[in-house]
mmCIF file of C-alpha atoms and ligand atoms in Angstrom:
data_model
loop_
_atom_site.group_PDB
_atom_site.id
_atom_site.type_symbol
_atom_site.label_atom_id
_atom_site.label_comp_id
_atom_site.label_asym_id
_atom_site.label_seq_id
_atom_site.Cartn_x
_atom_site.Cartn_y
_atom_site.Cartn_z
ATOM 1 C CA LEU A 1 -44.297 35.541 104.131
ATOM 2 C CA ASP A 2 -46.052 34.115 107.207
ATOM 3 C CA PRO A 3 -43.888 34.472 110.266
ATOM 4 C CA ALA A 4 -45.413 31.333 111.911
ATOM 5 C CA ALA A 5 -44.745 29.206 108.763
ATOM 6 C CA LEU A 6 -41.272 30.660 108.624
ATOM 7 C CA TYR A 7 -40.638 29.699 112.237
ATOM 8 C CA THR A 8 -41.735 26.108 111.561
ATOM 9 C CA ALA A 9 -39.624 25.885 108.363
ATOM 10 C CA LEU A 10 -36.481 27.198 110.183
ATOM 11 C CA ASP A 11 -37.148 24.812 113.161
ATOM 12 C CA ARG A 12 -37.133 21.948 110.738
ATOM 13 C CA LEU A 13 -33.769 22.726 109.187
ATOM 14 C CA PRO A 14 -31.055 20.162 109.825
ATOM 15 C CA ASP A 15 -28.539 21.298 112.523
ATOM 16 C CA THR A 16 -25.493 22.560 110.530
ATOM 17 C CA ASP A 17 -22.985 25.439 110.612
ATOM 18 C CA ALA A 18 -24.253 26.491 107.178
ATOM 19 C CA PRO A 19 -25.594 30.062 107.211
ATOM 20 C CA THR A 20 -29.378 30.530 106.643
ATOM 21 C CA LEU A 21 -30.725 33.407 104.581
ATOM 22 C CA VAL A 22 -34.343 34.546 104.873
ATOM 23 C CA VAL A 23 -35.521 36.939 102.106
ATOM 24 C CA ALA A 24 -38.629 39.035 103.022
ATOM 25 C CA THR A 25 -40.350 41.503 100.585
ATOM 26 C CA ALA A 26 -41.439 45.028 101.114
ATOM 27 C CA GLY A 27 -43.648 45.633 98.165
ATOM 28 C CA THR A 28 -44.355 42.460 96.123
ATOM 29 C CA THR A 29 -44.460 42.697 92.367
ATOM 30 C CA ASP A 30 -47.930 41.190 92.082
ATOM 31 C CA THR A 31 -49.840 43.035 94.822
ATOM 32 C CA GLY A 32 -47.453 45.481 96.431
ATOM 33 C CA ALA A 33 -47.885 43.585 99.741
ATOM 34 C CA ILE A 34 -45.416 44.268 102.564
ATOM 35 C CA ASP A 35 -44.357 41.341 104.683
ATOM 36 C CA PRO A 36 -44.690 41.741 108.494
ATOM 37 C CA LEU A 37 -41.074 42.819 108.802
ATOM 38 C CA PRO A 38 -40.621 43.101 112.687
ATOM 39 C CA ASP A 39 -42.222 39.664 113.223
ATOM 40 C CA ILE A 40 -40.036 38.140 110.533
ATOM 41 C CA ALA A 41 -36.927 39.824 111.981
ATOM 42 C CA ASP A 42 -37.846 38.386 115.465
ATOM 43 C CA VAL A 43 -38.098 34.873 113.974
ATOM 44 C CA CYS A 44 -34.664 35.419 112.225
ATOM 45 C CA ASP A 45 -33.075 36.531 115.454
ATOM 46 C CA HIS A 46 -34.456 33.512 117.300
ATOM 47 C CA HIS A 47 -33.058 31.121 114.641
ATOM 48 C CA THR A 48 -29.839 33.066 114.011
ATOM 49 C CA ALA A 49 -30.759 33.401 110.386
ATOM 50 C CA THR A 50 -29.748 36.373 108.275
ATOM 51 C CA LEU A 51 -32.460 38.621 106.976
ATOM 52 C CA HIS A 52 -32.424 40.241 103.555
ATOM 53 C CA ILE A 53 -35.290 42.544 102.446
ATOM 54 C CA ASP A 54 -36.208 43.003 98.832
ATOM 55 C CA ALA A 55 -37.603 46.523 98.989
ATOM 56 C CA ALA A 56 -37.126 47.171 95.264
ATOM 57 C CA TYR A 57 -40.692 48.568 95.014
ATOM 58 C CA GLY A 58 -41.458 49.680 98.579
ATOM 59 C CA ALA A 59 -38.293 51.300 99.913
ATOM 60 C CA PRO A 60 -39.170 54.885 98.541
ATOM 61 C CA LEU A 61 -42.084 55.001 101.014
ATOM 62 C CA LEU A 62 -39.232 56.124 103.399
ATOM 63 C CA PHE A 63 -39.294 59.472 101.498
ATOM 64 C CA SER A 64 -42.910 60.083 102.624
ATOM 65 C CA ASP A 65 -43.625 61.719 105.962
ATOM 66 C CA THR A 66 -46.641 59.491 106.445
ATOM 67 C CA LEU A 67 -46.098 56.338 104.443
ATOM 68 C CA HIS A 68 -42.597 55.507 105.850
ATOM 69 C CA LYS A 69 -44.396 53.861 108.841
ATOM 70 C CA GLN A 70 -45.354 50.972 106.668
ATOM 71 C CA LEU A 71 -41.699 49.988 106.529
ATOM 72 C CA HIS A 72 -41.289 49.624 110.245
ATOM 73 C CA GLY A 73 -38.759 46.866 110.729
ATOM 74 C CA LEU A 74 -36.687 47.519 107.526
ATOM 75 C CA ASP A 75 -33.798 48.699 109.636
ATOM 76 C CA ARG A 76 -33.567 45.240 111.230
ATOM 77 C CA ALA A 77 -32.147 43.702 107.927
ATOM 78 C CA PRO A 78 -28.359 43.833 107.388
ATOM 79 C CA THR A 79 -28.972 44.112 103.697
ATOM 80 C CA VAL A 80 -31.800 45.853 101.697
ATOM 81 C CA ALA A 81 -32.317 45.873 97.966
ATOM 82 C CA LEU A 82 -34.108 48.841 96.408
ATOM 83 C CA ASP A 83 -34.841 49.738 92.833
ATOM 84 C CA LEU A 84 -35.448 53.410 91.928
ATOM 85 C CA HIS A 85 -36.747 52.543 88.552
ATOM 86 C CA LYS A 86 -40.214 52.299 90.137
ATOM 87 C CA LEU A 87 -41.031 54.790 92.900
ATOM 88 C CA GLY A 88 -37.836 56.692 92.169
ATOM 89 C CA TRP A 89 -38.660 57.620 88.596
ATOM 90 C CA GLN A 90 -35.307 56.461 87.081
ATOM 91 C CA PRO A 91 -34.733 54.864 83.777
ATOM 92 C CA VAL A 92 -33.488 51.204 84.284
ATOM 93 C CA ALA A 93 -31.045 50.125 85.621
ATOM 94 C CA ALA A 94 -31.411 51.707 89.084
ATOM 95 C CA GLY A 95 -31.132 48.831 91.522
ATOM 96 C CA LEU A 96 -29.138 49.303 94.744
ATOM 97 C CA LEU A 97 -28.004 47.044 97.596
ATOM 98 C CA ALA A 98 -27.948 49.115 100.790
ATOM 99 C CA VAL A 99 -25.839 47.962 103.768
ATOM 100 C CA PRO A 100 -25.372 49.716 107.149
ATOM 101 C CA ASP A 101 -21.661 49.199 107.113
ATOM 102 C CA SER A 102 -19.430 48.863 104.026
ATOM 103 C CA ALA A 103 -17.671 45.904 105.748
ATOM 104 C CA ALA A 104 -20.617 43.835 104.676
ATOM 105 C CA LEU A 105 -19.375 44.174 101.119
ATOM 106 C CA ALA A 106 -16.089 42.349 101.984
ATOM 107 C CA PRO A 107 -17.092 39.189 100.095
ATOM 108 C CA LEU A 108 -17.067 41.243 96.883
ATOM 109 C CA ALA A 109 -13.385 42.089 97.340
ATOM 110 C CA HIS A 110 -11.363 40.985 94.302
ATOM 111 C CA GLN A 111 -7.823 41.867 93.446
ATOM 112 C CA ALA A 112 -6.513 42.011 89.908
ATOM 113 C CA GLU A 113 -3.045 43.431 89.350
ATOM 114 C CA TYR A 114 -4.006 45.272 86.221
ATOM 115 C CA LEU A 115 -7.111 46.870 87.855
ATOM 116 C CA ASN A 116 -6.474 47.644 91.436
ATOM 117 C CA ALA A 117 -2.854 46.987 92.332
ATOM 118 C CA ASP A 118 -2.293 47.125 96.099
ATOM 119 C CA ASP A 119 0.219 49.930 95.808
ATOM 120 C CA ASP A 120 -2.246 52.057 93.815
ATOM 121 C CA THR A 121 -4.970 51.445 96.369
ATOM 122 C CA GLU A 122 -2.699 52.323 99.197
ATOM 123 C CA ALA A 123 -1.710 55.486 97.318
ATOM 124 C CA GLY A 124 -5.309 56.533 97.502
ATOM 125 C CA LEU A 125 -6.468 55.686 93.947
ATOM 126 C CA PRO A 126 -10.216 54.595 93.984
ATOM 127 C CA ASP A 127 -10.827 50.872 94.023
ATOM 128 C CA LEU A 128 -14.423 50.114 92.795
ATOM 129 C CA LEU A 129 -13.961 46.329 92.544
ATOM 130 C CA GLY A 130 -15.107 45.831 96.088
ATOM 131 C CA ARG A 131 -18.483 47.360 95.247
ATOM 132 C CA SER A 132 -19.671 45.045 92.531
ATOM 133 C CA PHE A 133 -18.797 41.829 90.622
ATOM 134 C CA ARG A 134 -19.043 43.751 87.399
ATOM 135 C CA THR A 135 -16.076 45.747 86.072
ATOM 136 C CA THR A 136 -17.838 47.330 83.154
ATOM 137 C CA ARG A 137 -21.025 48.983 83.918
ATOM 138 C CA ARG A 138 -22.872 52.305 83.423
ATOM 139 C CA PRO A 139 -22.567 54.925 86.178
ATOM 140 C CA ASP A 140 -26.138 54.218 87.328
ATOM 141 C CA ILE A 141 -25.699 56.092 90.546
ATOM 142 C CA PHE A 142 -25.163 59.382 88.618
ATOM 143 C CA LYS A 143 -28.803 59.855 87.595
ATOM 144 C CA ILE A 144 -30.004 58.756 91.013
ATOM 145 C CA ALA A 145 -27.745 61.372 92.659
ATOM 146 C CA VAL A 146 -29.007 64.098 90.286
ATOM 147 C CA THR A 147 -32.597 63.287 91.182
ATOM 148 C CA LEU A 148 -31.901 63.250 94.872
ATOM 149 C CA ARG A 149 -30.106 66.597 94.631
ATOM 150 C CA ALA A 150 -32.780 68.117 92.380
ATOM 151 C CA LEU A 151 -35.907 66.928 94.255
ATOM 152 C CA GLY A 152 -34.632 66.110 97.692
ATOM 153 C CA ARG A 153 -36.366 63.758 100.148
ATOM 154 C CA ARG A 154 -39.392 66.090 100.386
ATOM 155 C CA GLY A 155 -39.755 66.269 96.560
ATOM 156 C CA LEU A 156 -39.551 62.591 96.088
ATOM 157 C CA GLY A 157 -41.877 62.044 99.125
ATOM 158 C CA ASP A 158 -44.568 64.268 97.506
ATOM 159 C CA LEU A 159 -44.445 62.172 94.283
ATOM 160 C CA VAL A 160 -44.729 58.913 96.327
ATOM 161 C CA ASP A 161 -47.708 60.384 98.238
ATOM 162 C CA HIS A 162 -49.325 61.461 95.017
ATOM 163 C CA VAL A 163 -49.228 58.015 93.332
ATOM 164 C CA CYS A 164 -50.313 56.161 96.505
ATOM 165 C CA THR A 165 -53.241 58.551 96.894
ATOM 166 C CA ALA A 166 -54.188 58.036 93.265
ATOM 167 C CA ALA A 167 -54.149 54.298 93.821
ATOM 168 C CA GLN A 168 -56.499 54.669 96.773
ATOM 169 C CA HIS A 169 -58.714 56.778 94.624
ATOM 170 C CA LEU A 170 -58.709 54.231 91.899
ATOM 171 C CA ALA A 171 -59.727 51.588 94.452
ATOM 172 C CA ASP A 172 -62.627 53.803 95.564
ATOM 173 C CA LEU A 173 -63.807 54.135 91.959
ATOM 174 C CA ILE A 174 -63.609 50.395 91.358
ATOM 175 C CA GLU A 175 -65.560 49.738 94.619
ATOM 176 C CA ALA A 176 -68.289 52.144 93.458
ATOM 177 C CA ARG A 177 -68.805 50.195 90.149
ATOM 178 C CA PRO A 178 -70.961 47.002 90.705
ATOM 179 C CA GLY A 179 -69.522 45.675 87.383
ATOM 180 C CA LEU A 180 -65.936 45.671 88.789
ATOM 181 C CA GLU A 181 -64.395 43.749 91.614
ATOM 182 C CA LEU A 182 -61.461 44.951 93.704
ATOM 183 C CA TYR A 183 -58.899 42.397 94.944
ATOM 184 C CA ALA A 184 -58.020 44.352 98.047
ATOM 185 C CA ARG A 185 -57.309 47.927 99.273
ATOM 186 C CA PRO A 186 -53.816 48.869 97.882
ATOM 187 C CA THR A 187 -50.752 48.786 100.234
ATOM 188 C CA ILE A 188 -48.572 50.924 98.016
ATOM 189 C CA SER A 189 -49.694 51.946 94.512
ATOM 190 C CA THR A 190 -50.695 48.558 92.989
ATOM 191 C CA VAL A 191 -54.416 47.989 92.406
ATOM 192 C CA LEU A 192 -55.753 44.632 91.267
ATOM 193 C CA PHE A 193 -59.222 44.358 89.838
ATOM 194 C CA ARG A 194 -61.346 42.514 87.239
ATOM 195 C CA PRO A 195 -64.965 42.502 85.916
ATOM 196 C CA THR A 196 -66.920 40.981 88.804
ATOM 197 C CA GLY A 197 -66.514 37.214 89.024
ATOM 198 C CA ALA A 198 -64.579 37.032 85.705
ATOM 199 C CA PRO A 199 -62.818 33.724 85.244
ATOM 200 C CA PRO A 200 -59.026 33.650 84.464
ATOM 201 C CA ALA A 201 -59.480 33.118 80.719
ATOM 202 C CA ALA A 202 -61.863 36.115 80.454
ATOM 203 C CA VAL A 203 -59.458 38.457 82.424
ATOM 204 C CA ALA A 204 -56.535 37.326 80.221
ATOM 205 C CA ALA A 205 -58.542 37.839 77.025
ATOM 206 C CA LEU A 206 -59.796 41.335 78.119
ATOM 207 C CA ARG A 207 -56.157 42.379 78.839
ATOM 208 C CA ARG A 208 -55.088 41.280 75.413
ATOM 209 C CA ARG A 209 -58.107 43.112 73.731
ATOM 210 C CA LEU A 210 -56.957 46.349 75.388
ATOM 211 C CA LEU A 211 -53.400 45.793 74.402
ATOM 212 C CA HIS A 212 -54.343 45.066 70.728
ATOM 213 C CA HIS A 213 -56.738 47.903 70.700
ATOM 214 C CA GLY A 214 -53.912 50.143 71.676
ATOM 215 C CA THR A 215 -55.768 51.876 74.405
ATOM 216 C CA ALA A 216 -54.445 50.513 77.710
ATOM 217 C CA VAL A 217 -51.502 48.354 78.674
ATOM 218 C CA LEU A 218 -52.355 46.663 81.910
ATOM 219 C CA GLY A 219 -50.363 44.248 83.954
ATOM 220 C CA ARG A 220 -51.721 40.880 85.170
ATOM 221 C CA ALA A 221 -51.385 39.094 88.431
ATOM 222 C CA ALA A 222 -52.459 35.636 89.556
ATOM 223 C CA THR A 223 -53.555 34.981 93.152
ATOM 224 C CA PRO A 224 -55.265 31.967 94.657
ATOM 225 C CA GLU A 225 -58.524 33.797 93.915
ATOM 226 C CA GLY A 226 -57.814 33.752 90.215
ATOM 227 C CA LEU A 227 -56.436 36.291 87.628
ATOM 228 C CA TRP A 228 -56.553 40.043 87.994
ATOM 229 C CA LEU A 229 -55.821 43.086 85.927
ATOM 230 C CA LYS A 230 -53.027 45.036 87.482
ATOM 231 C CA VAL A 231 -52.471 48.864 87.644
ATOM 232 C CA THR A 232 -49.332 50.034 89.229
ATOM 233 C CA VAL A 233 -49.836 53.764 89.536
ATOM 234 C CA LEU A 234 -46.385 55.308 88.974
ATOM 235 C CA ASN A 235 -47.142 58.481 86.981
ATOM 236 C CA PRO A 236 -47.152 61.425 89.431
ATOM 237 C CA HIS A 237 -49.244 63.410 86.979
ATOM 238 C CA THR A 238 -52.165 60.990 87.172
ATOM 239 C CA GLN A 239 -55.492 62.817 87.646
ATOM 240 C CA PRO A 240 -58.835 61.311 88.798
ATOM 241 C CA ASP A 241 -60.136 61.693 85.169
ATOM 242 C CA ASP A 242 -57.331 59.495 83.850
ATOM 243 C CA LEU A 243 -58.357 56.711 86.330
ATOM 244 C CA ARG A 244 -62.063 57.103 85.427
ATOM 245 C CA GLY A 245 -61.206 56.895 81.808
ATOM 246 C CA LEU A 246 -59.129 53.777 82.334
ATOM 247 C CA LEU A 247 -62.069 52.013 84.098
ATOM 248 C CA GLU A 248 -64.474 53.088 81.270
ATOM 249 C CA LEU A 249 -62.079 51.524 78.762
ATOM 250 C CA VAL A 250 -62.019 48.270 80.708
ATOM 251 C CA GLU A 251 -65.833 48.218 80.978
ATOM 252 C CA GLY A 252 -66.137 49.052 77.249
ATOM 253 C CA HIS A 253 -63.965 46.014 76.289
ATOM 254 C CA THR A 254 -65.299 43.570 78.815
ATOM 255 C CA THR A 255 -67.349 41.627 76.237
ATOM 256 C CA PRO A 256 -65.596 40.851 72.904
HETATM 257 C C1 LIG X 301 -40.091 42.971 94.258
HETATM 258 C C2 LIG X 301 -39.061 43.196 93.088
HETATM 259 N N1 LIG X 301 -37.783 42.837 93.339
HETATM 260 C C3 LIG X 301 -36.790 43.052 92.386
HETATM 261 C C4 LIG X 301 -37.107 43.658 91.148
HETATM 262 C C5 LIG X 301 -36.031 44.029 90.152
HETATM 263 O O1 LIG X 301 -35.231 42.876 89.908
HETATM 264 P P1 LIG X 301 -34.109 43.033 88.846
HETATM 265 O O2 LIG X 301 -33.176 44.181 89.363
HETATM 266 O O3 LIG X 301 -33.400 41.681 88.849
HETATM 267 O O4 LIG X 301 -34.668 43.468 87.654
HETATM 268 C C6 LIG X 301 -38.501 43.978 90.963
HETATM 269 C C7 LIG X 301 -38.909 44.552 89.621
HETATM 270 O O5 LIG X 301 -38.283 45.354 89.016
HETATM 271 C C8 LIG X 301 -39.450 43.771 91.905
HETATM 272 O O6 LIG X 301 -40.730 44.110 91.697
#
């Protein structure tokens, strides 16, 4: 999200009392890119727009002693979404909405006599309706709480560091192979690459060959530069040999 383009777009909005919401991303699904959060927050302040940050993928960088710096500006958003099914190693569903003050959840308030009668709430019985629109749901927070207790911030930070280092290593290996082309150095743990100069149809067919062959299930991502194979490194046991082996598979299936 380009802050200058955002500034222009907000400037052009008609003058109304309607609220404006800007959604920035910390860790896009396609490339793992992190928007320039402080600049976007400045633009939102200037235009009195509310900022929400989708940090589903990127938020757990906060656990890392070094990588947390990439999320500078995250604290400027009154609401942040994170999803610990990625860099939190949880089974789905593990999405969270984080707010600095539970008063921000007031719009979720709902009263149903049979669920949260006022006198019950006043008598101290828990009232969960103000936390979600959904009344029936699994206790998703339980597994997250167990992980946080078992591994702690440092334990999770070590796993985050490991997969981000592995992604940098994978990028090094790709750059060292003339037959492969790297999209860009990874921001988090997502690495995009393809056989050098391969057109979109060839990349898509290569991905399907690997899939049908049962040897590698790679993601795909489209950018203005074409189509790419996508590896999102999330397994904290990944070793350099696994990454080398993956690239050999890709090279071995490049021609049908
Ligand atoms: C950037 C981003 N936002 C949000 C989500 C999750 O959205 P949902 O909870 O709707 O599955 C994902 C993927 O899991 C994602 O990559």
